[in-house]
Coordinates of C-alpha atoms in Angstrom, one line a residue:
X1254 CA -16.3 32.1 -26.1
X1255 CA -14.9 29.8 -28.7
X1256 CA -15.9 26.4 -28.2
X1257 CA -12.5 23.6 -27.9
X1258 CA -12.6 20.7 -29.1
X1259 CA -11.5 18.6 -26.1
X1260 CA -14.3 20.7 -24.4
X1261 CA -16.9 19.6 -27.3
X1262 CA -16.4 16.1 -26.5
X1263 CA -16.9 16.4 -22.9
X1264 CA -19.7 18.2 -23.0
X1265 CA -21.1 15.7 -24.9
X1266 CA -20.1 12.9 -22.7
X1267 CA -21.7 14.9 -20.0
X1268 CA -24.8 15.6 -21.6
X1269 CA -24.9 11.5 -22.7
X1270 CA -24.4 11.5 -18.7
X1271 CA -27.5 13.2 -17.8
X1272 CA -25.7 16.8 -17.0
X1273 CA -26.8 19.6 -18.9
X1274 CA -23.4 20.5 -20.6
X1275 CA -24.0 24.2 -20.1
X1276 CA -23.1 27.0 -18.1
X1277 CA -25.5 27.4 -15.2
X1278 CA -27.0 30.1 -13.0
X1279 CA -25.6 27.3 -9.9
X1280 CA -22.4 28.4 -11.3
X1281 CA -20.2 31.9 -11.0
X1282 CA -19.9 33.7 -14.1
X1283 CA -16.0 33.4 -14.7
X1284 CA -13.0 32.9 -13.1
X1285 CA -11.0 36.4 -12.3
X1286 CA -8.4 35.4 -10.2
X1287 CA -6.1 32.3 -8.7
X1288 CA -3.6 31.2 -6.5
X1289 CA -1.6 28.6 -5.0
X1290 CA -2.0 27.4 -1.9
X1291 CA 1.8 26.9 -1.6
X1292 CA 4.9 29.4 -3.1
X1293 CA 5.1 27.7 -5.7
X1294 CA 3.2 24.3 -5.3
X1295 CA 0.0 23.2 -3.7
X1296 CA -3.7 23.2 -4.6
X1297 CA -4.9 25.6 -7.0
X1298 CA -7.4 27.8 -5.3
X1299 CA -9.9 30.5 -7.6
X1300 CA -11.8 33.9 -6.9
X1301 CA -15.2 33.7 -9.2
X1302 CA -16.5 37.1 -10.9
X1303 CA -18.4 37.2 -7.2
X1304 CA -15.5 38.0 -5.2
X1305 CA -15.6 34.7 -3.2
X1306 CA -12.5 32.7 -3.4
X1307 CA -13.0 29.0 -3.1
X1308 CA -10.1 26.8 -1.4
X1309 CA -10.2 24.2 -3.8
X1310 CA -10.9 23.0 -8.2
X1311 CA -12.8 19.7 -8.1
X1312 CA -12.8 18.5 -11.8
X1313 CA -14.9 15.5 -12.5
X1314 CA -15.9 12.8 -15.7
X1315 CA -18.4 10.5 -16.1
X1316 CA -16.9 7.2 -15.8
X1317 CA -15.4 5.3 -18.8
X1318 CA -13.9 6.3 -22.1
X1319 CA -15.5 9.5 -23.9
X1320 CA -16.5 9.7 -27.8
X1321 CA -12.6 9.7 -29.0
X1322 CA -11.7 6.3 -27.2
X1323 CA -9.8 7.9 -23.9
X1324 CA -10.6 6.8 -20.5
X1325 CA -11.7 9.2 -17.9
X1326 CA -8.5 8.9 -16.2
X1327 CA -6.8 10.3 -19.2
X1328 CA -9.2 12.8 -19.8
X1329 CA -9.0 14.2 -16.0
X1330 CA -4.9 14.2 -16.8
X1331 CA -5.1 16.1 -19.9
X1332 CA -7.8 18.6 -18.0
X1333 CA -5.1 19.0 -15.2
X1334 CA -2.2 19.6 -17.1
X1335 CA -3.2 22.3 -19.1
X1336 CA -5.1 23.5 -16.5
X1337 CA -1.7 23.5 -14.4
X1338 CA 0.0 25.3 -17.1
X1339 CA -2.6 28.1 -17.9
X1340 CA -2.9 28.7 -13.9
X1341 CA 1.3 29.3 -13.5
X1342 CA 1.3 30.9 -16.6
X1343 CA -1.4 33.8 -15.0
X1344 CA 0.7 33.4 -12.0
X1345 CA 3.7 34.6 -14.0
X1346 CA 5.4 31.5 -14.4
X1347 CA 7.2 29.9 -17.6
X1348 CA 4.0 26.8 -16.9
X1349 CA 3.2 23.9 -15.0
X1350 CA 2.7 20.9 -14.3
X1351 CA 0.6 18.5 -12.3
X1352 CA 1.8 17.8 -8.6
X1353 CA 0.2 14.5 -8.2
X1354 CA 2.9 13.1 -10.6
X1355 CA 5.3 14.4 -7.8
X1356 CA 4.4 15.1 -4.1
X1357 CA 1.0 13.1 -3.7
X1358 CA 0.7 14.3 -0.2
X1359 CA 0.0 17.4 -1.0
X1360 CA -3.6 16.7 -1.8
X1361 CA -4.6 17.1 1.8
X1362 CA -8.7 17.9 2.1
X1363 CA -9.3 21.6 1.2
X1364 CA -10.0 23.5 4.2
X1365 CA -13.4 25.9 2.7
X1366 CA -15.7 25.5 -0.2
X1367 CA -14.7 23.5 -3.2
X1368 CA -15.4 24.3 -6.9
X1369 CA -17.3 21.3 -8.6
X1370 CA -17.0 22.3 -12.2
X1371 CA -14.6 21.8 -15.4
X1372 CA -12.0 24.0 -16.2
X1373 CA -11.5 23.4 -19.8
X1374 CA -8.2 24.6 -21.3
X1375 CA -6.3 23.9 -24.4
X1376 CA -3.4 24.5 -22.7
X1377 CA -2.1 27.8 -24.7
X1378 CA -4.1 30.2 -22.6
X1379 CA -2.9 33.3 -20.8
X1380 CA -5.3 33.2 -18.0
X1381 CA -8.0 31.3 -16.7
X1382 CA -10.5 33.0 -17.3
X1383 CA -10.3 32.6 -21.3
X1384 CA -10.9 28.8 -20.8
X1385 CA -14.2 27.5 -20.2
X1386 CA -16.0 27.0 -17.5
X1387 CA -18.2 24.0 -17.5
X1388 CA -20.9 22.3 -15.3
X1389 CA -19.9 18.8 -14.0
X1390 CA -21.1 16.0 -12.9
X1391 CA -19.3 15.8 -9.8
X1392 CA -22.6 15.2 -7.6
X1393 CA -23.2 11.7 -9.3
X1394 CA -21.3 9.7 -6.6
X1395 CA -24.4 7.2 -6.3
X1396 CA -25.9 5.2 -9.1
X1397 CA -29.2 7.2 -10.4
X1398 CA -32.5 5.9 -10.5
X1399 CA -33.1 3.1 -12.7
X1400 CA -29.6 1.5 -11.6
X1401 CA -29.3 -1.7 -9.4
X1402 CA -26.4 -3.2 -7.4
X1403 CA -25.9 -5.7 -10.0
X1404 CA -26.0 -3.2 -13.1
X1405 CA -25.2 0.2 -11.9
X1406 CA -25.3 3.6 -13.5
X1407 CA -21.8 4.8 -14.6
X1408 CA -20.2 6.8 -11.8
X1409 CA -17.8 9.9 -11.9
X1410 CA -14.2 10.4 -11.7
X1411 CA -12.7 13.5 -9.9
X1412 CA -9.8 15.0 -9.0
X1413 CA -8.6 17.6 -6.9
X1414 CA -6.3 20.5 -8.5
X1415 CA -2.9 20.4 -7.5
X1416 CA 0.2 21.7 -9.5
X1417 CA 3.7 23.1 -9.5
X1418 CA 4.8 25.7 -11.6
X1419 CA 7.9 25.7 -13.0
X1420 CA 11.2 28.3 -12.7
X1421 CA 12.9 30.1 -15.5
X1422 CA 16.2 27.9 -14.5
X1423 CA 16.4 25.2 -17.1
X1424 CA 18.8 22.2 -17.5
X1425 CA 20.7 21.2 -20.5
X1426 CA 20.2 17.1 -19.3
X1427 CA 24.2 16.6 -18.0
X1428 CA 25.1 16.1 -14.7
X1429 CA 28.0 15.3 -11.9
X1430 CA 28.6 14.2 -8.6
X1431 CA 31.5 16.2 -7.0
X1432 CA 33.0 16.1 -3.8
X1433 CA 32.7 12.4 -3.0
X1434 CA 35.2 10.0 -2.1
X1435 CA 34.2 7.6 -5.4
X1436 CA 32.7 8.4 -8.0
X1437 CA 29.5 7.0 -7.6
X1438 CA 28.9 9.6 -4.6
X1439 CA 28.9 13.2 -4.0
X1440 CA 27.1 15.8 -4.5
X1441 CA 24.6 16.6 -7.6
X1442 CA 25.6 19.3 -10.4
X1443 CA 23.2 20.1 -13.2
X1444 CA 24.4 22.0 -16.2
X1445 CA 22.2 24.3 -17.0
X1446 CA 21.2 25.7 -20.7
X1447 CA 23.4 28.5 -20.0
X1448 CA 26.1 26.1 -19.8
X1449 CA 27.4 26.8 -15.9
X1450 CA 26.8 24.1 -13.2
X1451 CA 24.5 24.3 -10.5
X1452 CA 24.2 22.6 -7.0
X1453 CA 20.2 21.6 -6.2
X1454 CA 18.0 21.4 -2.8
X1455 CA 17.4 18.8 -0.9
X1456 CA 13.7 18.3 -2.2
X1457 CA 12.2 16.5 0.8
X1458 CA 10.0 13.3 0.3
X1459 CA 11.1 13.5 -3.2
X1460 CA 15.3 13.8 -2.7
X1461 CA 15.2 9.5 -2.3
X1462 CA 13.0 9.4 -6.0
X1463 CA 15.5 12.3 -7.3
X1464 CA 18.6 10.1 -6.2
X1465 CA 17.2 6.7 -8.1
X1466 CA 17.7 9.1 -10.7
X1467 CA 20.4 10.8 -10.6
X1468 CA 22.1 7.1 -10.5
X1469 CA 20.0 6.1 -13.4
X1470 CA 20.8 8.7 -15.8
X1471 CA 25.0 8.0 -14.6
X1472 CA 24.8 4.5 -15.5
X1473 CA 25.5 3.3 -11.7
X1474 CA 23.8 0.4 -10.9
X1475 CA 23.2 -0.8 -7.3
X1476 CA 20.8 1.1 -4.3
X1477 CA 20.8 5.0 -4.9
X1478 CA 19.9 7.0 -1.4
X1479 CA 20.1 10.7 -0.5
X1480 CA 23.1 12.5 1.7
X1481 CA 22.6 15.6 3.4
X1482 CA 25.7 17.7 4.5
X1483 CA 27.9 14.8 4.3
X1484 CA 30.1 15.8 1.2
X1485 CA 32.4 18.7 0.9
X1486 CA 31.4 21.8 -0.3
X1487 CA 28.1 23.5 -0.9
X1488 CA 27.5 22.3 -4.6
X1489 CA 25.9 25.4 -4.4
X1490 CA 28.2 27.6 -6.2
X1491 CA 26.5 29.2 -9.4
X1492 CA 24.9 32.5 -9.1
X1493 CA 20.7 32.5 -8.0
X1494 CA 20.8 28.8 -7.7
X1495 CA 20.0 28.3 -4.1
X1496 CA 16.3 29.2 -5.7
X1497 CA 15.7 25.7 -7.4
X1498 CA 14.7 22.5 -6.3
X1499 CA 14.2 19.1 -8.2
X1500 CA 10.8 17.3 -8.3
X1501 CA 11.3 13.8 -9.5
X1502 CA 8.6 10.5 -9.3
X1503 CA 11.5 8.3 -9.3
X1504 CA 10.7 6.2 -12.8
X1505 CA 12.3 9.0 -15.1
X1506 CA 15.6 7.8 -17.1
X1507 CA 17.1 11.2 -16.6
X1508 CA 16.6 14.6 -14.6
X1509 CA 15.8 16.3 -18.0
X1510 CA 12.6 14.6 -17.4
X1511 CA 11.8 15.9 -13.6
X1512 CA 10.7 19.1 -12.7
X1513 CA 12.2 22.2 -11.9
X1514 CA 10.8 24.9 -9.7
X1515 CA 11.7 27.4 -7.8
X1516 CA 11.6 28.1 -3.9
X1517 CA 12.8 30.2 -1.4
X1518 CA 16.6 30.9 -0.7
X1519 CA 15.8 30.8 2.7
X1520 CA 14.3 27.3 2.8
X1521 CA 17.0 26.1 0.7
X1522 CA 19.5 26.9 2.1
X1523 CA 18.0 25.4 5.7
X1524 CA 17.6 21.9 3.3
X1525 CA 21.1 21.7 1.9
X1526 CA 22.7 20.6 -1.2
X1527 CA 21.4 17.6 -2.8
X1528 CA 24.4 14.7 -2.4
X1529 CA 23.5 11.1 -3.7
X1530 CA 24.8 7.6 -3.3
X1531 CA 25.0 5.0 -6.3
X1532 CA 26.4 1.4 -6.2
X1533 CA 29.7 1.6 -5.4
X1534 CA 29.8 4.4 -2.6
X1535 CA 32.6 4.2 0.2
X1536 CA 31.4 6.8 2.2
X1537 CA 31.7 4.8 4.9
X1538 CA 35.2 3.0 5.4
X1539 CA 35.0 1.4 8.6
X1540 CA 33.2 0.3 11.4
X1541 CA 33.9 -1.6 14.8
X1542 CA 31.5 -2.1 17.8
X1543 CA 33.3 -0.9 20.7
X1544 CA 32.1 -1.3 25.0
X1545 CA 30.1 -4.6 24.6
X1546 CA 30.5 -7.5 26.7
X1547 CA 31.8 -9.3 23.3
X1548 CA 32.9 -8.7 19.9
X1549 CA 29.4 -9.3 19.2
X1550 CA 27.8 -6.7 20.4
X1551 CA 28.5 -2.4 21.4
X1552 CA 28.1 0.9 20.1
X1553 CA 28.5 1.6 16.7
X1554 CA 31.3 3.4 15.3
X1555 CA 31.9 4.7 12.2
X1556 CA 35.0 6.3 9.9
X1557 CA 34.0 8.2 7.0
X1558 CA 35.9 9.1 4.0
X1559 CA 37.8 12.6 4.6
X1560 CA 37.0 12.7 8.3
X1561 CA 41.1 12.0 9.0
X1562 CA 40.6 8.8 10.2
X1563 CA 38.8 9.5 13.5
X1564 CA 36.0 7.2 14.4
X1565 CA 32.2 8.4 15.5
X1566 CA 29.2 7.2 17.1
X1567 CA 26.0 6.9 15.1
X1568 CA 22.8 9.1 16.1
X1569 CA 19.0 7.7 16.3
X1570 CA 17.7 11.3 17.0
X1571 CA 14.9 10.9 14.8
X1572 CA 14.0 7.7 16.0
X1573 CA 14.4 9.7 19.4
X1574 CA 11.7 12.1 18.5
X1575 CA 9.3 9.2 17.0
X1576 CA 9.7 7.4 20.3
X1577 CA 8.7 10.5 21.8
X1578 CA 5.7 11.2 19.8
X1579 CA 4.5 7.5 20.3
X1580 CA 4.7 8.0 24.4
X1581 CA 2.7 11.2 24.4
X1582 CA 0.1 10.0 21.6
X1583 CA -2.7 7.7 22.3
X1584 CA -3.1 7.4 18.8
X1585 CA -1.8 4.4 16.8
X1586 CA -0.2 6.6 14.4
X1587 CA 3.0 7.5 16.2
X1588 CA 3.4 4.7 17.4
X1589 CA 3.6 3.0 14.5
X1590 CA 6.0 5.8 12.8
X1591 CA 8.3 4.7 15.9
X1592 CA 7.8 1.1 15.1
X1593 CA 8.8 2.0 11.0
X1594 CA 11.7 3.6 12.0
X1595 CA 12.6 0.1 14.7
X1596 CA 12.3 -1.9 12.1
X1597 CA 15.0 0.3 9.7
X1598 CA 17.3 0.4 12.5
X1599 CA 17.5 -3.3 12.9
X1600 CA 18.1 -3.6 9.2
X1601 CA 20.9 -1.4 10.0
X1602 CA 22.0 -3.9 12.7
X1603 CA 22.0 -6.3 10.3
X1604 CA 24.2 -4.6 8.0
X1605 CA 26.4 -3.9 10.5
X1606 CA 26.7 -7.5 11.4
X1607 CA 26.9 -8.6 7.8
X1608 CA 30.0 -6.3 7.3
X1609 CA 31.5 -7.6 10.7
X1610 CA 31.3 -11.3 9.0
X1611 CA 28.8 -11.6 11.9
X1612 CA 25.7 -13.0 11.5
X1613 CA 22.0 -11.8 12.9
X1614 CA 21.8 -8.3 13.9
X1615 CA 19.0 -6.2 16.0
X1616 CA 19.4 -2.6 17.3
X1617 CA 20.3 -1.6 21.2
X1618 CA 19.7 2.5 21.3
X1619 CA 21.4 4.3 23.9
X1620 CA 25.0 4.5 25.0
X1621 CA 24.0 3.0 29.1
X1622 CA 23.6 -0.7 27.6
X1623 CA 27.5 -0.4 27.3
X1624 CA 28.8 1.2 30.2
X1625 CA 29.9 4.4 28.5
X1626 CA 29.2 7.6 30.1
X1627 CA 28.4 10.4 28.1
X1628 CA 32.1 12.3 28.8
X1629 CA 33.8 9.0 27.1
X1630 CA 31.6 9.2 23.8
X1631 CA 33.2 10.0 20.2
X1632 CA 31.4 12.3 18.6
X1633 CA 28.6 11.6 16.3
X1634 CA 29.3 11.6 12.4
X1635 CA 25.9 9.7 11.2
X1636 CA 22.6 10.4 12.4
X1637 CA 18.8 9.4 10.4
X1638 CA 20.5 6.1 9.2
X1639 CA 17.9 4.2 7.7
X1640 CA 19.1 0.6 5.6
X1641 CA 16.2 -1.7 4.4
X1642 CA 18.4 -4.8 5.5
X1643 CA 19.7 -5.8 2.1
X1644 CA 22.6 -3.7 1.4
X1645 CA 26.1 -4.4 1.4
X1646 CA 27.4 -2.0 3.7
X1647 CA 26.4 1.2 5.4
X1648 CA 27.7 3.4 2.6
X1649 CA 24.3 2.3 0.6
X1650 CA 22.4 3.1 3.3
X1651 CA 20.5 6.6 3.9
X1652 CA 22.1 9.1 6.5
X1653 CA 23.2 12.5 6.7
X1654 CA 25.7 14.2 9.2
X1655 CA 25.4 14.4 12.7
X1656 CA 24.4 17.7 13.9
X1657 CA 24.7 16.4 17.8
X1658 CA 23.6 13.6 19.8
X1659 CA 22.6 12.6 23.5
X1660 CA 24.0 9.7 25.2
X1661 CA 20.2 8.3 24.7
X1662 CA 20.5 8.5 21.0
X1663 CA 23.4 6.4 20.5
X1664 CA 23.0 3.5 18.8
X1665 CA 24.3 0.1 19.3
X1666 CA 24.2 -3.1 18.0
X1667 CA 23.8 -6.8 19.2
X1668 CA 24.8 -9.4 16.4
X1669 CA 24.0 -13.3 17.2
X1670 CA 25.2 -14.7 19.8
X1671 CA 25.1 -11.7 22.2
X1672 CA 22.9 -12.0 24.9
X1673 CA 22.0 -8.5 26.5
X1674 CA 19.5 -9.4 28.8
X1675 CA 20.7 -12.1 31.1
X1676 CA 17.9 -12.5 33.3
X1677 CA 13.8 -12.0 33.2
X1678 CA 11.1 -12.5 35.7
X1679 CA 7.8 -12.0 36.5
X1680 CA 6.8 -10.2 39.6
X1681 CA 3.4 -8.8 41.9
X1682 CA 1.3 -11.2 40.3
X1683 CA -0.8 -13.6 42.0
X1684 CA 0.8 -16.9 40.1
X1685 CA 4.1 -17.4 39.2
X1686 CA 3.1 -16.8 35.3
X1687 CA 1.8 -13.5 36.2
X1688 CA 3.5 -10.2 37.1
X1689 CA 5.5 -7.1 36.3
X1690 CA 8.3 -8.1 34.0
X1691 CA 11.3 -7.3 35.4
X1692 CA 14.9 -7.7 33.4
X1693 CA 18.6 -7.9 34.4
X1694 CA 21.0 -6.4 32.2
X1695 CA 24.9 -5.7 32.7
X1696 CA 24.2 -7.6 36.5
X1697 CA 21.3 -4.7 37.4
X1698 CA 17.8 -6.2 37.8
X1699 CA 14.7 -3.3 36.7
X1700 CA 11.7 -2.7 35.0
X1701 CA 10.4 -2.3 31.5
X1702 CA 8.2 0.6 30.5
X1703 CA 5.1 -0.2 28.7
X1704 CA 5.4 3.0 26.6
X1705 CA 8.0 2.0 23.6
X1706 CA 6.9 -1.8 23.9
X1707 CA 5.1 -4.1 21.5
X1708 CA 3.0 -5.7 24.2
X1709 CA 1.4 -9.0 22.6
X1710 CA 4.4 -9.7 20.6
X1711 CA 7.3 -9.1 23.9
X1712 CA 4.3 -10.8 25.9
X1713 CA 4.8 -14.0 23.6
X1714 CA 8.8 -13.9 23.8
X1715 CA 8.7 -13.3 27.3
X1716 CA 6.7 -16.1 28.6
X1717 CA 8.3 -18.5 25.9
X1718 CA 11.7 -17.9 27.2
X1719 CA 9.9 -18.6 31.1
X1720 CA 9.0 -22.0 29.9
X1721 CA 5.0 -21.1 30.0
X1722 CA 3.2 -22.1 26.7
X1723 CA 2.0 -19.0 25.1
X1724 CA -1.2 -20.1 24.1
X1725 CA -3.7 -17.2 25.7
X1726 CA -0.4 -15.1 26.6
X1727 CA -2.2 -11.5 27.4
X1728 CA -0.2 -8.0 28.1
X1729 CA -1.9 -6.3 30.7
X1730 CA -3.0 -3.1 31.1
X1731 CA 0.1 -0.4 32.0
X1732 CA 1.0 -0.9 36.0
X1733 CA -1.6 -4.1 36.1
X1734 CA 1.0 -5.7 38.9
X1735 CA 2.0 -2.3 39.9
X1736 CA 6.0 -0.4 39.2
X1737 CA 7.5 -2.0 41.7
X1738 CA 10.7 0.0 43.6
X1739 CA 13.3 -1.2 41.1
X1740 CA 14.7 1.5 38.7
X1741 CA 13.8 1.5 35.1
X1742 CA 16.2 0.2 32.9
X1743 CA 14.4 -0.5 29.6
X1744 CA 12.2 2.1 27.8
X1745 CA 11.0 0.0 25.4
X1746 CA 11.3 -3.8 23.9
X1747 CA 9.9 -3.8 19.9
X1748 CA 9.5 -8.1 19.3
X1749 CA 8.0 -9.5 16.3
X1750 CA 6.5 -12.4 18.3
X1751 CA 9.1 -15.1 16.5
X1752 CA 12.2 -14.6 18.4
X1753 CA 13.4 -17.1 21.0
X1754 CA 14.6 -14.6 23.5
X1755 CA 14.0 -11.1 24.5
X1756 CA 17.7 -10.6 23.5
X1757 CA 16.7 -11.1 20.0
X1758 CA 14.2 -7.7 20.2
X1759 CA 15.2 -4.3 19.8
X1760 CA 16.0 -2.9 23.0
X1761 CA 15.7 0.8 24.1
X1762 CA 17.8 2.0 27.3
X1763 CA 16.0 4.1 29.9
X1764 CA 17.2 7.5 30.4
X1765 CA 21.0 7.7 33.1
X1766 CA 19.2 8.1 36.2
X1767 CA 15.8 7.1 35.4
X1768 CA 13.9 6.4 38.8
X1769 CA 11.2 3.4 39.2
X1770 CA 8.4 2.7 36.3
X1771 CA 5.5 4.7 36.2
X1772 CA 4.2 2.2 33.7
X1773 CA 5.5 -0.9 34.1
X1774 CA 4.7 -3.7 31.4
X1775 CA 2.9 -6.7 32.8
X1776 CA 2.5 -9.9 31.4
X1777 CA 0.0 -13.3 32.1
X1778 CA 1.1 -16.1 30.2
X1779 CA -0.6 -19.9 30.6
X1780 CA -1.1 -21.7 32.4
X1781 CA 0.4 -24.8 31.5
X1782 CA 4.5 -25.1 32.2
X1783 CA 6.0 -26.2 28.3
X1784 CA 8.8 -29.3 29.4
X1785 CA 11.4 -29.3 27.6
X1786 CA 14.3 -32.2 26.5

């Protein structure tokens, strides 16, 4: 097989390494066959002349830069991407590309055996199997002998294969947003060479990168974020175009520069159209808080452009489901996905307050903190709205359109000087700085569930707002003082430790109906009584 010379040098490098260079009897004879483990996306997998098909390509370097100056990081990319466009090619595709630069995710740990070798392309190859295959060094992990801690033996570098190959849809570089109330929303058009205009999926984690572009490449300045079904129309109106979906990394100046591929009409057309949001959007027009106490504080409403002036609620349904995850996991992870997605509604709060000319801002989710019934609810327009706390309004926030929403998904919001729970105490312990916390809310005393609270942190805000010093403050263990025959009104309380009153938390409202605790929060705080004035 005729030798390359981006293979020469790495042999070399290898062989300066310690590894043979050559093709062994430890390895198969060829590569006949491969595959993705996606459509059109995932790890590239390979049958050897043997018949076995292994699950994943390791490619590795030796550490540092090779004979022609470029660093084994570089050398692994070059390796991948012509790799990537070989592999797609023998798959039938136009080529390929690398997915890391995309979709990092992806690279989950192969599931079977993994090929430890060097796949050595030049990149104009119609299969695989007319690149070489090349014994690596992927088994130096550990300095070899004659290495020390202090002077070690150069390592390895190693990558897993994973690509995306490309469609034969291509874009001439122009775009449009259509369908939005300013033009700095709507949804996304690309022309493609063929000159007609084509609507794109939603892309999934990388629809928020692809919409930082999409606002780049217009010249709009200001926060870019994704929409989903909020816009008019389908954008996807060009024939066979419900087959292509945008991969960008977020730092390219245009979406000539991202990555087109294909996948299936069916999945697309679950996703959506693509719609984005530049600086500037009025999407959203207005909002009021409406059934609190004082203009401070109530649901959120919302009136969107083109919805004919009627006003809606605002949906936390996939907060709802992360709540839910966290209460049946005893893992940390869910918990702290339901504690993400807390902290982004508060930032919504706070944007909500911010446009109110109200200061402050934390999140109350469910409708029962404000007395309305489930009957005597607007309909939801927004749901997944997720602001980082520095926008100007809502409209430069990320949300899509309400499919449907409970009465415990509703979200509210308390801006300063609302005070939602107007009453705390500790009960069933043996001192009075012990016990199940109990709260009162709208005149109702009940209990707290342990399940959807930060314990040290409410702990800490709790017995502050007692008067105990919070020096040695402990959360007990789930029904420590017992549940008590009181009904539960709070699901959760999220504090960062730092706010004066549980009022200033996120608060969660137990479910209409909810009966007594079956995990009540407890609290001990110290012993010493703090004197104030």
């Amino acid at each position: 097989m005729r030798q390359k010379p981006l293979a020469a040098l790495l042999i070399a490098a290898l062989c300066a390494a310690g590894g043979s260079g050559t093709v062994t009897a430890a390895l198969p004879g060829s590569i006949t066959d491969v595959r993705l483990s996606g459509s059109v996306a995932g790890r590239l997998e390979a049958q050897d002349s043997n018949g076995q098909w292994w699950d994943a390509v390791e490619l590795c370097v030796p550490s540092g830069a090779d004979a022609g100056g470029a660093s084994s990081s570089r050398q692994l990319a070059q390796l991948e991407s012509a790799l990537a466009n070989v592999a797609c090619r023998q798959l039938g595709f136009p080529g390929g590309q690398p997915l890391a630069a995309y979709t990092p995710s992806i690279q989950e740990p192969p599931p079977g055996p993994v090929l430890s070798a060097l796949l050595i392309c030049s990149g104009n190859e119609t299969s695989v199997d007319q690149c070489d295959l090349v014994e690596s060094e992927c088994t130096q992990d550990e300095a070899p002998d004659g290495g020390d801690d202090l002077f070690p033996q150069p390592g390895v570098e190693k990558t897993v294969v994973a690509i995306v190959c490309a469609g034969g849809v291509q874009l001439s570089g122009q775009l449009r947003l259509s369908g939005g109330p300013s033009p700095a929303e709507g949804l996304v058009q690309a022309q493609l060479r063929s000159g007609e205009w084509t609507g794109l999926c939603q892309s999934g984690a990388d629809s928020a990168a692809t919409a930082e572009v999409v606002c780049r490449q217009l010249g709009l300045g200001g926060p870019a974020a994704p929409r989903l079904g909020v816009y008019a129309g389908s954008g996807l109106d060009a024939p066979g175009n419900l087959t292509e979906v945008l991969h960008c990394a977020g730092s390219e100046e245009g979406l000539g520069d991202c990555f087109l591929a294909p996948e299936a009409t069916s999945a697309c057309a679950q996703a959506g159209a693509l719609g984005v949001a530049c600086g500037g959007a009025r999407t959203v027009q207005g909002i009021r808080l409406s059934g609190g106490a004082s203009p401070a504080e109530g649901l959120l409403e919302v009136r969107l452009a083109g919805s004919n002036g009627g006003w809606g609620g605002v949906c936390t349904s996939q907060q709802a489901a992360a709540a839910a995850a966290a209460a049946a996991d005893d893992g940390g992870a869910a918990f702290a996905a339901y504690l993400t997605l807390a902290e982004a509604q508060n930032a919504a709060a706070e944007v909500a307050c911010r446009a109110l000319n109200l200061t402050g801002g934390v999140a109350r989710v469910g409708a029962g903190f404000y007395g309305a019934g489930a009957s005597g609810l607007p309909a939801a327009l927004l749901d997944g709205l997720f602001c980082s706390g520095s926008e100007a309004g809502l409209s430069l926030c990320r949300f899509s359109r309400a499919a449907g929403c409970s009465e415990g998904e509703r979200l509210g919001v308390a801006c300063a000087g609302s005070q939602t729970i107007t009453g705390l105490r500790l009960v069933g312990g043996p001192t009075p700085r012990e016990g199940r916390l109990e709260v009162r809310i709208a005149g109702k005393w009940g209990t707290v569930s342990a399940l959807g609270t930060t314990p040290f942190e409410t702990a800490a805000v709790a017995c502050s707002q007692l008067g105990w010093s919070t020096y040695g403050v402990q959360a007990q263990g789930v029904s420590f003082y017992g549940d008590g025959e009181l009904p539960l009104l709070l699901w959760g309380i999220v504090c960062d430790g730092g706010e004066e009153m549980l009022s200033d938390c996120l608060l969660t409202h137990a479910q209409a109906g909810a009966g007594p605790a079956t995990e009540a929060f407890s609290v001990s705080c110290a012993g010493d009584r703090v004197v104030v004035g």
